[in-house]
Amino acid sequence: MGEDSDREIEEIIQEMDYIPGHFHLELNLNFEPLQEERLRRRDAKLKRDSLQLEAEEGAQRFASRNLLGVFAFHLDECQAAEEIFSSVCREEPGNLNAWANLGYVYDRLQQEARANECVERLSQLMGLKQGEEQEEGGEAETLRPLRAARCLAEHAYASAFDVGLQSEEDHAEKLSTAIGLYDKALLYGKDKVTSEEKRSWYFTMVTMFIRLDGMLMNKDPSACKRLKYFNRSLLLLREVLKSDSAQYRALALCYLGMMLERADSFPNIPMAVHDCGYSGTDPLDCYGQAIETAKTDLFTLNRLAKVFHFLGKQDMAVGICNMALNILQDPGTNWQAYSTRAK
């Protein structure tokens, strides 16, 4: 590419306030390790295993697969990383992160021609190449902000899976960064992103807000900052409960029960409880609805069991594990239910 094209790319990146790809992100995973390499690789493998178990199948499936490719690369599995990024490019040809990541891998493999092809394709998708209008039937102006929004949302998703964080403060900072990226994605996407895709983002944001609230609650239950996290969590949960996904609805109901229990830790009941219409809602009713919604879904039951175990509700966790084992008893396949029940 010539100097003019390079300059145009830089101008577009500055204007859009994002850079495609995961390998430039300020993730601890991308930095020089602060911990022993053996421990770093162990943590990366554990994170990858967790991500594979809970990999998204819906709107955020490409976010999880791009991140799986990043983990593969950092575990020196370049061939696996190339295959993952290539598969995303085939299934979602407009995925900016996948093209940028694939180009990065080819560059490291010293396959210059293929790396340049990825750069050219990325440039075209970002609107720097002539012919995109005809290629996309005149929809390029609509697709560019949507691609940018998804690019940022995938960056946000990755921030929550960073490894080697040295303190709770580091973890809180990563979660706050991820939430900010989701907010940027929502601004870029506006009405271009479907309601269901937004709800998938809202769900992940809720899990981050709940973690942040939990960290603060352990330090100072009445902290003013908690109120912001708590109120926004309820507002987002209200939207997630409208999702077409039974998995999201079940987990959102569980999280709603958790947050309503936490409401008692404030000096006064937060206004969001009333504004969202949850005044007088019994957390146990939320938990019951969550279990009812997930009763035939093995994956969701296992996730609910882990949440209840984390909350210290061991009888409920065991009961849900038993429901999961009634669906599938094979310990080789449904080992999560056996593991959680044993804990």
mmCIF file of C-alpha atoms in Angstrom:
data_model
loop_
_atom_site.group_PDB
_atom_site.id
_atom_site.type_symbol
_atom_site.label_atom_id
_atom_site.label_comp_id
_atom_site.label_asym_id
_atom_site.label_seq_id
_atom_site.Cartn_x
_atom_site.Cartn_y
_atom_site.Cartn_z
ATOM 1 C CA MET A 1 0.000 0.000 0.000
ATOM 2 C CA GLY A 2 1.200 3.530 -0.756
ATOM 3 C CA GLU A 3 1.769 6.447 1.595
ATOM 4 C CA ASP A 4 -1.635 7.982 0.772
ATOM 5 C CA SER A 5 -3.450 4.779 1.703
ATOM 6 C CA ASP A 6 -1.460 4.470 4.910
ATOM 7 C CA ARG A 7 -2.327 8.048 5.815
ATOM 8 C CA GLU A 8 -6.021 7.428 5.111
ATOM 9 C CA ILE A 9 -5.995 4.368 7.360
ATOM 10 C CA GLU A 10 -4.476 6.384 10.211
ATOM 11 C CA GLU A 11 -7.087 9.137 9.769
ATOM 12 C CA ILE A 12 -9.959 6.621 9.787
ATOM 13 C CA ILE A 13 -8.607 4.927 12.915
ATOM 14 C CA GLN A 14 -8.307 8.262 14.732
ATOM 15 C CA GLU A 15 -11.803 9.259 13.668
ATOM 16 C CA MET A 16 -13.390 5.935 14.674
ATOM 17 C CA ASP A 17 -11.390 5.635 17.886
ATOM 18 C CA TYR A 18 -10.660 1.946 17.460
ATOM 19 C CA ILE A 19 -8.086 -0.359 15.900
ATOM 20 C CA PRO A 20 -9.149 -3.814 14.672
ATOM 21 C CA GLY A 21 -7.488 -6.891 16.122
ATOM 22 C CA HIS A 22 -6.680 -8.196 19.569
ATOM 23 C CA PHE A 23 -2.890 -8.249 19.650
ATOM 24 C CA HIS A 24 -2.479 -4.493 20.181
ATOM 25 C CA LEU A 25 -4.947 -4.332 23.081
ATOM 26 C CA GLU A 26 -3.732 -3.368 26.532
ATOM 27 C CA LEU A 27 -4.254 -6.866 27.815
ATOM 28 C CA ASN A 28 -1.840 -8.354 30.308
ATOM 29 C CA LEU A 29 -1.893 -11.337 27.970
ATOM 30 C CA ASN A 30 -0.156 -9.221 25.307
ATOM 31 C CA PHE A 31 2.483 -7.709 27.598
ATOM 32 C CA GLU A 32 5.786 -9.053 28.823
ATOM 33 C CA PRO A 33 4.878 -11.534 31.574
ATOM 34 C CA LEU A 34 5.109 -10.327 35.162
ATOM 35 C CA GLN A 35 4.797 -13.883 36.422
ATOM 36 C CA GLU A 36 6.748 -17.046 35.733
ATOM 37 C CA GLU A 37 6.181 -18.332 32.196
ATOM 38 C CA ARG A 38 5.003 -21.708 33.473
ATOM 39 C CA LEU A 39 2.318 -20.060 35.606
ATOM 40 C CA ARG A 40 1.343 -17.712 32.788
ATOM 41 C CA ARG A 41 0.818 -20.619 30.380
ATOM 42 C CA ARG A 42 -1.156 -22.482 33.035
ATOM 43 C CA ASP A 43 -3.444 -19.477 33.554
ATOM 44 C CA ALA A 44 -3.883 -19.037 29.796
ATOM 45 C CA LYS A 45 -4.847 -22.703 29.398
ATOM 46 C CA LEU A 46 -7.318 -22.500 32.282
ATOM 47 C CA LYS A 47 -8.907 -19.378 30.808
ATOM 48 C CA ARG A 48 -9.118 -21.035 27.399
ATOM 49 C CA ASP A 49 -10.663 -24.184 28.861
ATOM 50 C CA SER A 50 -13.226 -22.068 30.695
ATOM 51 C CA LEU A 51 -14.007 -20.137 27.530
ATOM 52 C CA GLN A 52 -14.401 -23.345 25.514
ATOM 53 C CA LEU A 53 -16.849 -24.706 28.077
ATOM 54 C CA GLU A 54 -18.928 -21.546 28.122
ATOM 55 C CA ALA A 55 -18.326 -20.416 24.542
ATOM 56 C CA GLU A 56 -21.106 -18.274 23.154
ATOM 57 C CA GLU A 57 -23.286 -19.811 20.470
ATOM 58 C CA GLY A 58 -25.339 -16.705 19.768
ATOM 59 C CA ALA A 59 -24.562 -13.118 18.900
ATOM 60 C CA GLN A 60 -21.169 -13.139 20.636
ATOM 61 C CA ARG A 61 -19.907 -16.416 19.183
ATOM 62 C CA PHE A 62 -17.324 -14.661 17.030
ATOM 63 C CA ALA A 63 -16.102 -12.687 20.045
ATOM 64 C CA SER A 64 -15.386 -15.926 21.908
ATOM 65 C CA ARG A 65 -13.816 -17.592 18.873
ATOM 66 C CA ASN A 66 -11.526 -14.653 18.159
ATOM 67 C CA LEU A 67 -10.416 -14.794 21.781
ATOM 68 C CA LEU A 68 -9.844 -18.556 21.551
ATOM 69 C CA GLY A 69 -7.566 -17.819 18.594
ATOM 70 C CA VAL A 70 -5.634 -15.277 20.672
ATOM 71 C CA PHE A 71 -5.138 -17.828 23.441
ATOM 72 C CA ALA A 72 -3.977 -20.421 20.909
ATOM 73 C CA PHE A 73 -1.412 -17.967 19.524
ATOM 74 C CA HIS A 74 -0.037 -17.105 22.968
ATOM 75 C CA LEU A 75 0.201 -20.831 23.725
ATOM 76 C CA ASP A 76 2.410 -21.186 20.604
ATOM 77 C CA GLU A 77 -0.325 -22.998 18.671
ATOM 78 C CA CYS A 78 -0.076 -20.816 15.582
ATOM 79 C CA GLN A 79 -1.661 -23.360 13.260
ATOM 80 C CA ALA A 80 -4.708 -23.611 15.509
ATOM 81 C CA ALA A 81 -4.888 -19.801 15.744
ATOM 82 C CA GLU A 82 -4.758 -19.495 11.952
ATOM 83 C CA GLU A 83 -7.560 -22.041 11.557
ATOM 84 C CA ILE A 84 -9.771 -20.268 14.105
ATOM 85 C CA PHE A 85 -9.336 -16.813 12.576
ATOM 86 C CA SER A 86 -9.748 -18.180 9.036
ATOM 87 C CA SER A 87 -12.999 -19.913 9.994
ATOM 88 C CA VAL A 88 -14.377 -16.654 11.423
ATOM 89 C CA CYS A 89 -13.415 -14.815 8.219
ATOM 90 C CA ARG A 90 -15.270 -17.425 6.168
ATOM 91 C CA GLU A 91 -18.393 -17.392 8.305
ATOM 92 C CA GLU A 92 -18.428 -13.644 8.975
ATOM 93 C CA PRO A 93 -16.529 -11.974 6.088
ATOM 94 C CA GLY A 94 -17.012 -8.520 7.629
ATOM 95 C CA ASN A 95 -15.404 -9.359 10.973
ATOM 96 C CA LEU A 96 -12.651 -6.754 11.321
ATOM 97 C CA ASN A 97 -10.919 -8.389 14.256
ATOM 98 C CA ALA A 98 -10.649 -11.764 12.549
ATOM 99 C CA TRP A 99 -8.957 -10.249 9.471
ATOM 100 C CA ALA A 100 -6.568 -8.185 11.603
ATOM 101 C CA ASN A 101 -5.746 -11.166 13.822
ATOM 102 C CA LEU A 102 -5.233 -13.455 10.847
ATOM 103 C CA GLY A 103 -2.877 -10.921 9.256
ATOM 104 C CA TYR A 104 -0.915 -10.740 12.506
ATOM 105 C CA VAL A 105 -0.518 -14.515 12.602
ATOM 106 C CA TYR A 106 0.594 -14.668 8.966
ATOM 107 C CA ASP A 107 3.096 -11.902 9.664
ATOM 108 C CA ARG A 108 4.564 -13.910 12.540
ATOM 109 C CA LEU A 109 4.673 -16.989 10.312
ATOM 110 C CA GLN A 110 6.549 -14.834 7.744
ATOM 111 C CA GLN A 111 3.870 -15.417 5.108
ATOM 112 C CA GLU A 112 4.067 -11.886 3.761
ATOM 113 C CA ALA A 113 1.756 -12.326 0.752
ATOM 114 C CA ARG A 114 -1.073 -13.696 2.882
ATOM 115 C CA ALA A 115 -0.542 -11.028 5.523
ATOM 116 C CA ASN A 116 -0.824 -8.334 2.836
ATOM 117 C CA GLU A 117 -4.056 -9.895 1.563
ATOM 118 C CA CYS A 118 -5.530 -9.560 5.050
ATOM 119 C CA VAL A 119 -4.429 -5.912 5.255
ATOM 120 C CA GLU A 120 -6.003 -5.214 1.869
ATOM 121 C CA ARG A 121 -9.264 -6.861 2.867
ATOM 122 C CA LEU A 122 -9.322 -5.011 6.171
ATOM 123 C CA SER A 123 -8.694 -1.736 4.379
ATOM 124 C CA GLN A 124 -11.610 -2.441 2.070
ATOM 125 C CA LEU A 125 -13.952 -3.312 4.921
ATOM 126 C CA MET A 126 -13.045 -0.082 6.687
ATOM 127 C CA GLY A 127 -13.985 1.877 3.579
ATOM 128 C CA LEU A 128 -10.512 2.723 2.285
ATOM 129 C CA LYS A 129 -10.721 0.692 -0.904
ATOM 130 C CA GLN A 130 -12.597 1.612 -4.052
ATOM 131 C CA GLY A 131 -15.314 -0.770 -5.093
ATOM 132 C CA GLU A 132 -16.779 -1.529 -1.689
ATOM 133 C CA GLU A 133 -19.992 0.322 -2.539
ATOM 134 C CA GLN A 134 -20.623 -1.864 -5.584
ATOM 135 C CA GLU A 135 -19.481 -4.992 -3.788
ATOM 136 C CA GLU A 136 -21.985 -4.513 -0.961
ATOM 137 C CA GLY A 137 -24.841 -3.160 -3.004
ATOM 138 C CA GLY A 138 -24.502 0.374 -1.646
ATOM 139 C CA GLU A 139 -24.829 -0.733 2.001
ATOM 140 C CA ALA A 140 -21.248 0.144 2.988
ATOM 141 C CA GLU A 141 -22.232 3.249 4.953
ATOM 142 C CA THR A 142 -24.621 1.156 7.021
ATOM 143 C CA LEU A 143 -22.199 -1.720 7.516
ATOM 144 C CA ARG A 144 -19.147 0.304 8.598
ATOM 145 C CA PRO A 145 -20.536 1.548 11.930
ATOM 146 C CA LEU A 146 -21.984 -1.917 12.581
ATOM 147 C CA ARG A 147 -18.584 -3.500 11.979
ATOM 148 C CA ALA A 148 -16.946 -0.918 14.240
ATOM 149 C CA ALA A 149 -19.503 -1.612 16.974
ATOM 150 C CA ARG A 150 -18.910 -5.363 16.810
ATOM 151 C CA CYS A 151 -15.155 -4.828 16.744
ATOM 152 C CA LEU A 152 -15.340 -2.811 19.977
ATOM 153 C CA ALA A 153 -17.754 -5.271 21.599
ATOM 154 C CA GLU A 154 -15.322 -8.109 20.881
ATOM 155 C CA HIS A 155 -12.516 -6.083 22.464
ATOM 156 C CA ALA A 156 -14.717 -5.588 25.531
ATOM 157 C CA TYR A 157 -15.445 -9.317 25.693
ATOM 158 C CA ALA A 158 -11.703 -10.060 25.615
ATOM 159 C CA SER A 159 -10.921 -7.639 28.447
ATOM 160 C CA ALA A 160 -12.911 -9.764 30.880
ATOM 161 C CA PHE A 161 -10.749 -12.831 30.150
ATOM 162 C CA ASP A 162 -7.311 -11.310 30.744
ATOM 163 C CA VAL A 163 -4.747 -13.391 32.646
ATOM 164 C CA GLY A 164 -2.021 -12.733 35.175
ATOM 165 C CA LEU A 165 -3.758 -9.839 36.930
ATOM 166 C CA GLN A 166 -1.831 -9.131 40.113
ATOM 167 C CA SER A 167 -4.541 -7.633 42.309
ATOM 168 C CA GLU A 168 -8.256 -7.062 42.734
ATOM 169 C CA GLU A 169 -7.654 -3.448 41.670
ATOM 170 C CA ASP A 170 -6.223 -4.690 38.353
ATOM 171 C CA HIS A 171 -9.262 -6.906 37.886
ATOM 172 C CA ALA A 172 -11.632 -4.041 38.642
ATOM 173 C CA GLU A 173 -9.798 -1.805 36.167
ATOM 174 C CA LYS A 174 -10.117 -4.420 33.412
ATOM 175 C CA LEU A 175 -13.824 -4.825 34.053
ATOM 176 C CA SER A 176 -14.344 -1.040 33.986
ATOM 177 C CA THR A 177 -12.398 -0.834 30.720
ATOM 178 C CA ALA A 178 -14.539 -3.586 29.208
ATOM 179 C CA ILE A 179 -17.770 -1.851 30.204
ATOM 180 C CA GLY A 180 -16.486 1.375 28.631
ATOM 181 C CA LEU A 181 -15.768 -0.476 25.392
ATOM 182 C CA TYR A 182 -19.287 -1.935 25.333
ATOM 183 C CA ASP A 183 -20.658 1.575 25.836
ATOM 184 C CA LYS A 184 -18.586 2.768 22.860
ATOM 185 C CA ALA A 185 -19.855 -0.155 20.807
ATOM 186 C CA LEU A 186 -23.435 0.812 21.612
ATOM 187 C CA LEU A 187 -22.744 4.394 20.510
ATOM 188 C CA TYR A 188 -21.242 3.246 17.210
ATOM 189 C CA GLY A 189 -23.944 0.676 16.569
ATOM 190 C CA LYS A 190 -26.971 2.758 17.634
ATOM 191 C CA ASP A 191 -29.917 1.453 15.602
ATOM 192 C CA LYS A 192 -27.664 -0.701 13.365
ATOM 193 C CA VAL A 193 -27.277 -3.407 16.009
ATOM 194 C CA THR A 194 -30.297 -5.641 16.489
ATOM 195 C CA SER A 195 -32.097 -5.651 19.835
ATOM 196 C CA GLU A 196 -31.126 -9.274 20.427
ATOM 197 C CA GLU A 197 -27.439 -8.605 19.805
ATOM 198 C CA LYS A 198 -27.569 -5.637 22.180
ATOM 199 C CA ARG A 199 -29.123 -7.876 24.814
ATOM 200 C CA SER A 200 -26.206 -10.294 24.480
ATOM 201 C CA TRP A 201 -23.872 -7.351 25.171
ATOM 202 C CA TYR A 202 -26.059 -6.223 28.064
ATOM 203 C CA PHE A 203 -25.835 -9.699 29.583
ATOM 204 C CA THR A 204 -22.033 -9.655 29.569
ATOM 205 C CA MET A 205 -22.036 -6.101 30.935
ATOM 206 C CA VAL A 206 -24.292 -7.216 33.797
ATOM 207 C CA THR A 207 -21.862 -9.965 34.797
ATOM 208 C CA MET A 208 -19.108 -7.336 34.929
ATOM 209 C CA PHE A 209 -21.180 -4.889 36.977
ATOM 210 C CA ILE A 210 -22.080 -7.680 39.406
ATOM 211 C CA ARG A 211 -18.394 -8.534 39.862
ATOM 212 C CA LEU A 212 -17.500 -4.885 40.449
ATOM 213 C CA ASP A 213 -20.360 -4.489 42.908
ATOM 214 C CA GLY A 214 -19.254 -7.616 44.746
ATOM 215 C CA MET A 215 -15.691 -6.318 45.064
ATOM 216 C CA LEU A 216 -16.910 -3.033 46.526
ATOM 217 C CA MET A 217 -19.452 -4.739 48.785
ATOM 218 C CA ASN A 218 -16.650 -6.759 50.393
ATOM 219 C CA LYS A 219 -14.728 -3.551 51.140
ATOM 220 C CA ASP A 220 -17.470 -1.027 51.887
ATOM 221 C CA PRO A 221 -21.110 -2.165 51.622
ATOM 222 C CA SER A 222 -22.392 1.440 51.623
ATOM 223 C CA ALA A 223 -19.956 2.821 49.015
ATOM 224 C CA CYS A 224 -21.596 5.441 46.784
ATOM 225 C CA LYS A 225 -19.952 3.921 43.719
ATOM 226 C CA ARG A 226 -21.843 0.684 44.381
ATOM 227 C CA LEU A 227 -25.125 2.441 43.760
ATOM 228 C CA LYS A 228 -24.121 3.262 40.178
ATOM 229 C CA TYR A 229 -23.151 -0.351 39.475
ATOM 230 C CA PHE A 230 -26.270 -1.706 41.177
ATOM 231 C CA ASN A 231 -28.737 0.598 39.406
ATOM 232 C CA ARG A 232 -27.261 0.002 35.986
ATOM 233 C CA SER A 233 -27.234 -3.757 36.564
ATOM 234 C CA LEU A 234 -30.981 -3.763 37.199
ATOM 235 C CA LEU A 235 -31.690 -1.586 34.160
ATOM 236 C CA LEU A 236 -29.680 -3.938 31.934
ATOM 237 C CA LEU A 237 -31.213 -7.062 33.467
ATOM 238 C CA ARG A 238 -34.669 -5.725 32.652
ATOM 239 C CA GLU A 239 -33.646 -5.632 28.984
ATOM 240 C CA VAL A 240 -31.940 -9.049 29.039
ATOM 241 C CA LEU A 241 -35.154 -10.602 30.366
ATOM 242 C CA LYS A 242 -36.744 -9.693 27.019
ATOM 243 C CA SER A 243 -34.207 -11.851 25.164
ATOM 244 C CA ASP A 244 -35.218 -14.662 22.831
ATOM 245 C CA SER A 245 -32.499 -16.792 24.463
ATOM 246 C CA ALA A 246 -33.776 -19.022 27.277
ATOM 247 C CA GLN A 247 -30.193 -19.240 28.534
ATOM 248 C CA TYR A 248 -29.910 -15.468 28.927
ATOM 249 C CA ARG A 249 -33.347 -15.230 30.531
ATOM 250 C CA ALA A 250 -32.613 -17.995 33.035
ATOM 251 C CA LEU A 251 -29.262 -16.529 34.076
ATOM 252 C CA ALA A 252 -30.715 -12.998 34.145
ATOM 253 C CA LEU A 253 -33.449 -14.185 36.530
ATOM 254 C CA CYS A 254 -30.789 -15.730 38.745
ATOM 255 C CA TYR A 255 -28.746 -12.511 38.705
ATOM 256 C CA LEU A 256 -31.889 -10.489 39.436
ATOM 257 C CA GLY A 257 -32.511 -12.560 42.553
ATOM 258 C CA MET A 258 -28.905 -12.036 43.579
ATOM 259 C CA MET A 259 -29.122 -8.250 43.135
ATOM 260 C CA LEU A 260 -32.431 -8.004 44.992
ATOM 261 C CA GLU A 261 -30.800 -9.804 47.919
ATOM 262 C CA ARG A 262 -27.926 -7.309 47.773
ATOM 263 C CA ALA A 263 -30.387 -4.406 47.849
ATOM 264 C CA ASP A 264 -30.704 -4.944 51.600
ATOM 265 C CA SER A 265 -27.030 -4.057 52.041
ATOM 266 C CA PHE A 266 -27.761 -0.397 51.154
ATOM 267 C CA PRO A 267 -28.981 2.105 53.776
ATOM 268 C CA ASN A 268 -32.032 2.670 51.570
ATOM 269 C CA ILE A 269 -33.474 0.477 48.816
ATOM 270 C CA PRO A 270 -31.952 1.759 45.526
ATOM 271 C CA MET A 271 -34.415 3.619 43.294
ATOM 272 C CA ALA A 272 -33.727 1.280 40.387
ATOM 273 C CA VAL A 273 -35.579 -1.468 42.264
ATOM 274 C CA HIS A 274 -38.731 0.662 42.150
ATOM 275 C CA ASP A 275 -38.095 2.173 38.705
ATOM 276 C CA CYS A 276 -37.694 -1.282 37.136
ATOM 277 C CA GLY A 277 -40.859 -2.576 38.791
ATOM 278 C CA TYR A 278 -39.170 -5.009 41.189
ATOM 279 C CA SER A 279 -40.579 -3.603 44.444
ATOM 280 C CA GLY A 280 -41.837 -6.516 46.510
ATOM 281 C CA THR A 281 -40.271 -9.114 44.189
ATOM 282 C CA ASP A 282 -39.017 -12.088 46.189
ATOM 283 C CA PRO A 283 -35.489 -13.225 45.203
ATOM 284 C CA LEU A 284 -36.582 -16.844 45.742
ATOM 285 C CA ASP A 285 -39.260 -16.368 43.096
ATOM 286 C CA CYS A 286 -36.535 -15.191 40.692
ATOM 287 C CA TYR A 287 -34.415 -18.252 41.461
ATOM 288 C CA GLY A 288 -37.425 -20.535 40.987
ATOM 289 C CA GLN A 289 -38.235 -18.976 37.612
ATOM 290 C CA ALA A 290 -34.584 -19.270 36.565
ATOM 291 C CA ILE A 291 -34.559 -23.003 37.322
ATOM 292 C CA GLU A 292 -37.909 -23.510 35.591
ATOM 293 C CA THR A 293 -36.670 -21.682 32.475
ATOM 294 C CA ALA A 294 -33.508 -23.793 32.318
ATOM 295 C CA LYS A 295 -34.934 -27.158 33.378
ATOM 296 C CA THR A 296 -34.284 -28.918 30.045
ATOM 297 C CA ASP A 297 -31.054 -27.088 29.113
ATOM 298 C CA LEU A 298 -28.005 -28.966 30.400
ATOM 299 C CA PHE A 299 -25.533 -26.158 29.711
ATOM 300 C CA THR A 300 -27.632 -23.507 31.500
ATOM 301 C CA LEU A 301 -28.361 -25.784 34.453
ATOM 302 C CA ASN A 302 -24.644 -26.309 34.988
ATOM 303 C CA ARG A 303 -24.030 -22.568 34.859
ATOM 304 C CA LEU A 304 -26.841 -21.932 37.333
ATOM 305 C CA ALA A 305 -25.412 -24.572 39.665
ATOM 306 C CA LYS A 306 -22.032 -22.798 39.637
ATOM 307 C CA VAL A 307 -23.696 -19.469 40.457
ATOM 308 C CA PHE A 308 -25.662 -20.936 43.364
ATOM 309 C CA HIS A 309 -22.497 -22.633 44.650
ATOM 310 C CA PHE A 310 -20.706 -19.263 44.494
ATOM 311 C CA LEU A 311 -23.610 -17.656 46.410
ATOM 312 C CA GLY A 312 -23.343 -20.279 49.147
ATOM 313 C CA LYS A 313 -26.752 -21.767 48.323
ATOM 314 C CA GLN A 314 -25.436 -25.309 48.355
ATOM 315 C CA ASP A 315 -28.775 -27.138 48.632
ATOM 316 C CA MET A 316 -30.047 -25.358 45.523
ATOM 317 C CA ALA A 317 -26.760 -26.023 43.722
ATOM 318 C CA VAL A 318 -26.947 -29.750 44.497
ATOM 319 C CA GLY A 319 -30.574 -29.888 43.374
ATOM 320 C CA ILE A 320 -29.718 -28.256 40.036
ATOM 321 C CA CYS A 321 -26.760 -30.612 39.559
ATOM 322 C CA ASN A 322 -29.151 -33.521 40.064
ATOM 323 C CA MET A 323 -31.464 -32.052 37.417
ATOM 324 C CA ALA A 324 -28.514 -31.856 35.023
ATOM 325 C CA LEU A 325 -27.532 -35.452 35.806
ATOM 326 C CA ASN A 326 -31.081 -36.609 35.149
ATOM 327 C CA ILE A 327 -30.635 -35.246 31.628
ATOM 328 C CA LEU A 328 -27.148 -36.702 31.108
ATOM 329 C CA GLN A 329 -25.422 -39.047 33.582
ATOM 330 C CA ASP A 330 -22.264 -39.734 31.562
ATOM 331 C CA PRO A 331 -19.388 -38.414 33.729
ATOM 332 C CA GLY A 332 -17.154 -38.060 30.703
ATOM 333 C CA THR A 333 -19.535 -35.593 29.066
ATOM 334 C CA ASN A 334 -21.365 -34.059 32.004
ATOM 335 C CA TRP A 335 -18.416 -33.858 34.397
ATOM 336 C CA GLN A 336 -19.311 -30.268 35.339
ATOM 337 C CA ALA A 337 -22.425 -31.417 37.195
ATOM 338 C CA TYR A 338 -20.425 -34.062 39.114
ATOM 339 C CA SER A 339 -17.675 -31.533 39.885
ATOM 340 C CA THR A 340 -20.017 -28.831 41.162
ATOM 341 C CA ARG A 341 -22.009 -31.334 43.222
ATOM 342 C CA ALA A 342 -18.799 -32.619 44.810
ATOM 343 C CA LYS A 343 -17.726 -29.086 45.745
#
